[in-house]
């Protein structure tokens, strides 16, 4: 898979869908493609976060270790998903562990690269705000539903 | 030092000066003979004076014994001579002339060489003495010396002295003799005219040097301003970062301009005065002939003087101005070098200087220090002579581990510095085991104690050299030399002795194994590894080793073992199913994790012109690419890269960090490539000029398919590159076999690093944590084969650079600590040497060092009081006083000075 295909994947991610292809190409070019073997961890809960990963191929589990110490799989990610973006947006430790469940090909977007892109191309920042606002709205709704129910 | 230059020169070159004077005197008859000979040749040889006819002969080379006729009544000859006819005589005289010319030239050659050698010897002695004095400057004075200025003085300012020393006595004697002869001759011809000539010479000799005094004063100013300028330029270089950080380059420009203006004014003034004096001097010289013509002419007309005598006087006078002028010039040079000498010597006369005996290489380092450091009413001043440690009385047992704590300018550093005897107190005494540090030789302070400051200096050399630096106090074992080298060394020693330089041999083995507590080189190496461990630097040195190279010819076993490591690593990766982490070099396959240039070269360049990214401009590589047709593909790929770069980097402003990190093209070049791409799209790649094609061909050489992912390299290009690789290899073997060391799975590559030799491939891009995993696997393999020590050995050869600049600041401090540990000092004083390290590293090193020195002998000045609980004793310094000292447990929690410091932390 070359740069062109990577750009195609990036365009399908909501966060990036309104961004010009040439900017996405720059981002893809400046990012490293990282392949994880089946069972390898992309990052562990509680670590310092330095990058987000966009899944190009393969699947991974998102696991959260509960207070009891038992890891619970809370979600699965596959192609076109992005993981680890929370840690690079606000400086909090990783909120979950992500483990590849097949050979996993990702695009690693480092914190510096991401902030550079936001700085240089403000429309990315706006997109990020929009996506985050959506999520907040969803979470709030879920919270309300949970309390009400 | 001797302040009078003449006395200095005379004292150190008396015998040679006299020798040269004798030689000059002996050469004079030869010189006069050669002056007389042309006349003889013309008169007798060519014009035939004294020959009656063609058949007539004259005796040649008849040498009469002087006074023989008067004494014996008979003319005797040393040599009867040979009868020669005119042609033979002409040729004989001509050959004598030639012989005299050669003899004169040879004598001149001998004299000049002797003068040069004498000058260089005295100059060598002077330079040596100056440096010797720098080495004996007390440290507080040394801090005030500007290094660029001191270097200029030793190097440039004394240079003209060398030329002068040869002429210091010979020139005045020689010229003075000439002038006196001419003057005496004139006096014999006519007392009056002689008196006039003498009077004018006296005026000249008296007036001209007087007028030159201000010029010399200006010369001194010029020297000082030029020296300051050199110092300032040195500061600009050292403080470059600060200048940029504060945007003060224009302030510095203004300052430099001002200084240059001063130098200009001084030099212009010198020119004005110099040329006026020259004018006056010329006028006075020409005044004498004027008087001779006018007064002598009138005397002659009146009949008081005969014309023959006047002509003789005038012709004799021709010989006078030359020597007089040169004598005056010599006098000026004398004054000039005397001033240079004065200004230099002045700078090397500090108020106090260490006695040579204190640095005697054979001084006894005395018994080990076991007792105490005792401070009696010690006061230490800072650079501005303000007391910073006031009247401190304190006894520190040596066999314990002491922490010294205090605020920043409390005087805690000064306390540590006087304890080692490196710095002397302004008043009071410091006793090391009862001996006053004031008079202790450095053999005691420099071998029994060690001091590591907050910004240690490293001398250029390797890591290993740095570690051994503190063990080299004097030659321990003579250097092994062949007979020829031994002879050369003897000659060099003789010369050193003549110039009063030290005879200690820098090539001897200076390493004091006993001081390091080892019995030989192997144990010493072990000790180095131990010490590096103690200061937490083994990992750094191991990394230096992996990045280093070895010569397989001198270390065949290591090279063979590394080849074994290569095979073992490949096997190990295979077993663990990790082979994807490294893509090995394969001479018949394309390596997608290496650059295209590396794939072409398939080797390590030895000549930089063969570096992989230079191949588009390399003649041999171009020919190979043309032969296989790769050049066309290369240009096509270049165009594709250029197009992508132009597309994705177009909106970035120049200077954006992305250009540096990710782009194939510099920001400045981007517009050029933009036009290039547009033009290629319009007229086609083939229609571009050679130069444009070349620009495109350079781009793909740095391209790595697995990393950059532009899909440029398909199977067809791969095949073409491998074919060109073989073609290039053939051509390199034929034309420049020593320019490249080709990758060979079965051979050690001397030009590549240890790491590259072990990997024999490229770490795959885009494999999670590939580097760490490979590093782990490599370390494992090296340990299994027992090669770690070899890698550390190579790491010990890593050059630290000028002032250790190739190391990080933390590494420099670690190495300085290790250097101090190597000599196993009885008393190790550490003055905030770990302050720049992060907390973890700092406590790790501290714990290891304290463990290594569990028997004591440590005084550690801490920059944070919290670490003091690790020590046996604590000394608290506050505002130049020691309010409390004792065990940590006794002092902590009593609400005293230590507690105040702890709460401030």
Tab-separated table of C-alpha atoms in Angstrom, chain B residues 136 153 507 515 735 745 826 900:
chain	number	residue	atom	x	y	z
B	136	UNK	CA	52.504	27.716	36.998
B	153	UNK	CA	51.126	36.235	22.602
B	507	UNK	CA	55.714	9.140	23.763
B	515	UNK	CA	48.223	4.526	41.320
B	735	UNK	CA	39.204	1.927	-11.770
B	745	UNK	CA	28.139	-11.617	3.800
B	826	UNK	CA	42.701	9.336	49.023
B	900	UNK	CA	16.371	25.622	57.216
